[in-house]
Amino acid sequence: MAKTERGSARSLRSSLLLALLGPLTILFLLGGLVSYALAQYFSNTVYDGWLFDSASSLALEVDHGTDGPRADIPAATRRLFEWDTTDRTYFRIRGERSGLIAGRADMPIIEGDVDEYEGARFSDLLEQLVHDMLEFDPDEDVVGRFYDGRMDGMDVRIAVIDLPASAFGEVVSVEVAETTGKRKGLAQAILLATLAPQLLLIGVAAAAVRRAVRRGLAPLDTLAARLEASRPEQLAPIPDDDVPPEVRPLTRALRKLLMRLNDALLAQRRFISEAAHQLRTPLTGIKLQAEAILRENTSEEARPLIEALRQSTDRAARLSNQLLSLARAEPDGRGGRPMRRFDLYALAQDTGSEWAPRVLARGQDMHFSATPEDRPVWITGDEDLLREAIGNLLDNAIKYGREGGRIHLRVASHPVVAVEVQDDGPGIPEDQRPQMLERFVRGGRGEGSGLGLPIAQNIARLHGGELFLLQAPGAEGLLARLELGAPGA
């Protein structure tokens, strides 16, 4: 149901899926953002703690010197301190007045706001050790601060410990910087570990939503199937006991519409049938009177007019008979007459014999055939209606076949039961054949009422078959094939 004739309407199923999956997708994206922020927070928390531990270990190397604070860090200790397989580590120890004591002089200068590491205070044991070794006032806390910068073209995280002036006569800052490779890797690992279950849950939720939408719309599919299964002769109300309450207003509206449609169809068929019956008697009387006048000594001037009157009466009578046949060929127009079993071969042969005088009148030749195994051809149906259908096909072949030409009437039983009427006239272009099965559409000569082929089609469908208009094989002309179903049906 993706598109309608207007070309842009979205199906109800798609609309519901979008309405439900859209918020789920937004929640997934928001969850991803929150997960990323949490991953960064926990990654920074873990590595900031380790970075602070490195700075606090380095602070233990600061000692009193004759000229002020000093830090005697052996090369092996420095290599061990800076060694890391993933990130690079830098450090700097500088005094407030003394300047650079050890490490890299080009480390970034603290600018702007810094992050105070609330959880990075020395442990009680380490703090007491530092107090004892450095002999400063234990009431002065050693607090870590963090800020971000760049070293050697890389992003770094820097931890700073300010040792109090009471220990060295000036504030000594111990700074340790580390690149952010491990932090980013841990954040990504946490993010992936968090998003994978979320993505799985979204997939499960999407499948559940789709299944729920399909089950929720199943009553509409059931309703559509019931509508498609209904036949024109059985426009009964659609049962809605098993449909949800939300769908029942639709079924009630359809029930009212079907009732109005059924009443309109019955009135139309009743009118056609009654009008045809009412027309037959006066038309027959006019025809008989015109023929009686022609048999009398009629003046030559009046004879063409009376002959034209007789022919017009014949056409009107033929039209009334076809209207009556059309009403009878409707699915509910048979008046309850039962189907019976009969020989289609014999019926076609008798119908051909009835139309033989008209064939001869146009100088045509009619050939009737059936393969030996096709005789008899037993079917169950309405004999009168099938006689009318075959007669309509013969009438069409006589009118549009060549004068002096040939008409072929054939009955077949394999692979399906069919009656074929072939003429040698101009035929019907392939793109115009569907139109010829519509009511009141006439052929190229403009003769007839345009009801013969539609009536034959209705009769075929009433018997579970179809009428096909085909190109005559190996010659000009039209092959009308009236298929009636499987043998013995």
mmCIF file of N, CA and C in Angstrom, residues 30 54 67 70 97 134 157 167 179 188-189 212 220 237 246 267 274 290 313 321 323 329 355 358 417 436 453 470:
data_model
loop_
_atom_site.group_PDB
_atom_site.id
_atom_site.type_symbol
_atom_site.label_atom_id
_atom_site.label_comp_id
_atom_site.label_asym_id
_atom_site.label_seq_id
_atom_site.Cartn_x
_atom_site.Cartn_y
_atom_site.Cartn_z
ATOM 1 N N LEU A 30 20.022 9.709 21.786
ATOM 2 C CA LEU A 30 20.232 10.371 23.076
ATOM 3 C C LEU A 30 20.988 9.460 24.031
ATOM 4 N N SER A 54 50.783 9.644 39.961
ATOM 5 C CA SER A 54 52.126 9.883 39.419
ATOM 6 C C SER A 54 52.678 11.208 39.920
ATOM 7 N N ASP A 67 70.193 26.025 48.263
ATOM 8 C CA ASP A 67 69.729 27.192 47.516
ATOM 9 C C ASP A 67 68.212 27.206 47.357
ATOM 10 N N ARG A 70 64.908 21.344 45.702
ATOM 11 C CA ARG A 70 65.572 20.658 44.603
ATOM 12 C C ARG A 70 64.912 19.279 44.422
ATOM 13 N N ARG A 97 59.490 31.059 43.100
ATOM 14 C CA ARG A 97 60.563 32.026 42.870
ATOM 15 C C ARG A 97 61.751 31.382 42.152
ATOM 16 N N LEU A 134 58.458 16.254 54.559
ATOM 17 C CA LEU A 134 58.634 17.639 54.137
ATOM 18 C C LEU A 134 58.462 18.612 55.295
ATOM 19 N N ARG A 157 46.648 15.793 29.146
ATOM 20 C CA ARG A 157 45.954 16.088 30.398
ATOM 21 C C ARG A 157 47.040 16.295 31.449
ATOM 22 N N ALA A 167 56.708 24.305 53.581
ATOM 23 C CA ALA A 167 57.699 23.233 53.471
ATOM 24 C C ALA A 167 58.991 23.702 52.847
ATOM 25 N N THR A 179 49.575 12.207 27.390
ATOM 26 C CA THR A 179 48.698 12.260 26.207
ATOM 27 C C THR A 179 47.427 11.448 26.474
ATOM 28 N N GLN A 188 36.063 4.847 24.240
ATOM 29 C CA GLN A 188 35.460 4.139 23.112
ATOM 30 C C GLN A 188 35.039 2.724 23.515
ATOM 31 N N ALA A 189 35.876 2.057 24.297
ATOM 32 C CA ALA A 189 35.524 0.702 24.730
ATOM 33 C C ALA A 189 34.265 0.718 25.586
ATOM 34 N N ALA A 212 3.894 -6.110 16.254
ATOM 35 C CA ALA A 212 2.683 -5.583 16.878
ATOM 36 C C ALA A 212 1.849 -4.792 15.878
ATOM 37 N N LEU A 220 -7.714 -5.297 9.409
ATOM 38 C CA LEU A 220 -7.960 -4.596 8.151
ATOM 39 C C LEU A 220 -7.692 -5.510 6.963
ATOM 40 N N PRO A 237 -23.988 -8.011 4.292
ATOM 41 C CA PRO A 237 -23.240 -7.219 5.271
ATOM 42 C C PRO A 237 -21.967 -7.942 5.702
ATOM 43 N N GLU A 246 -12.225 -0.044 17.063
ATOM 44 C CA GLU A 246 -11.821 1.108 16.258
ATOM 45 C C GLU A 246 -12.144 0.917 14.776
ATOM 46 N N ALA A 267 -32.505 -2.453 -8.551
ATOM 47 C CA ALA A 267 -33.443 -1.574 -9.265
ATOM 48 C C ALA A 267 -33.052 -1.448 -10.740
ATOM 49 N N GLU A 274 -37.791 -5.439 -16.961
ATOM 50 C CA GLU A 274 -39.189 -5.062 -17.204
ATOM 51 C C GLU A 274 -39.336 -4.239 -18.482
ATOM 52 N N ALA A 290 -45.841 -4.128 -40.422
ATOM 53 C CA ALA A 290 -45.036 -3.660 -41.540
ATOM 54 C C ALA A 290 -44.889 -4.750 -42.601
ATOM 55 N N THR A 313 -37.539 -1.764 -36.755
ATOM 56 C CA THR A 313 -38.245 -2.555 -35.754
ATOM 57 C C THR A 313 -37.462 -3.805 -35.397
ATOM 58 N N ASN A 321 -34.278 -7.678 -26.836
ATOM 59 C CA ASN A 321 -33.907 -9.042 -26.466
ATOM 60 C C ASN A 321 -32.530 -9.071 -25.804
ATOM 61 N N LEU A 323 -31.148 -6.579 -24.132
ATOM 62 C CA LEU A 323 -31.283 -6.011 -22.788
ATOM 63 C C LEU A 323 -31.827 -7.040 -21.814
ATOM 64 N N ALA A 329 -28.080 -12.295 -17.659
ATOM 65 C CA ALA A 329 -26.675 -12.700 -17.539
ATOM 66 C C ALA A 329 -26.010 -12.125 -16.302
ATOM 67 N N TRP A 355 -28.509 -20.179 -36.869
ATOM 68 C CA TRP A 355 -27.949 -18.984 -37.504
ATOM 69 C C TRP A 355 -27.532 -19.229 -38.959
ATOM 70 N N ARG A 358 -28.922 -16.806 -41.809
ATOM 71 C CA ARG A 358 -28.270 -15.495 -41.888
ATOM 72 C C ARG A 358 -26.882 -15.603 -42.506
ATOM 73 N N VAL A 417 -12.781 -26.372 -21.356
ATOM 74 C CA VAL A 417 -13.962 -26.362 -22.213
ATOM 75 C C VAL A 417 -14.095 -24.976 -22.829
ATOM 76 N N MET A 436 -13.924 -3.375 -26.582
ATOM 77 C CA MET A 436 -15.036 -4.071 -27.216
ATOM 78 C C MET A 436 -15.843 -4.903 -26.229
ATOM 79 N N LEU A 453 -20.986 -8.717 -27.272
ATOM 80 C CA LEU A 453 -19.780 -9.235 -26.627
ATOM 81 C C LEU A 453 -19.812 -9.081 -25.109
ATOM 82 N N LEU A 470 -9.050 -12.681 -29.711
ATOM 83 C CA LEU A 470 -7.694 -12.961 -30.155
ATOM 84 C C LEU A 470 -7.580 -12.758 -31.659
#
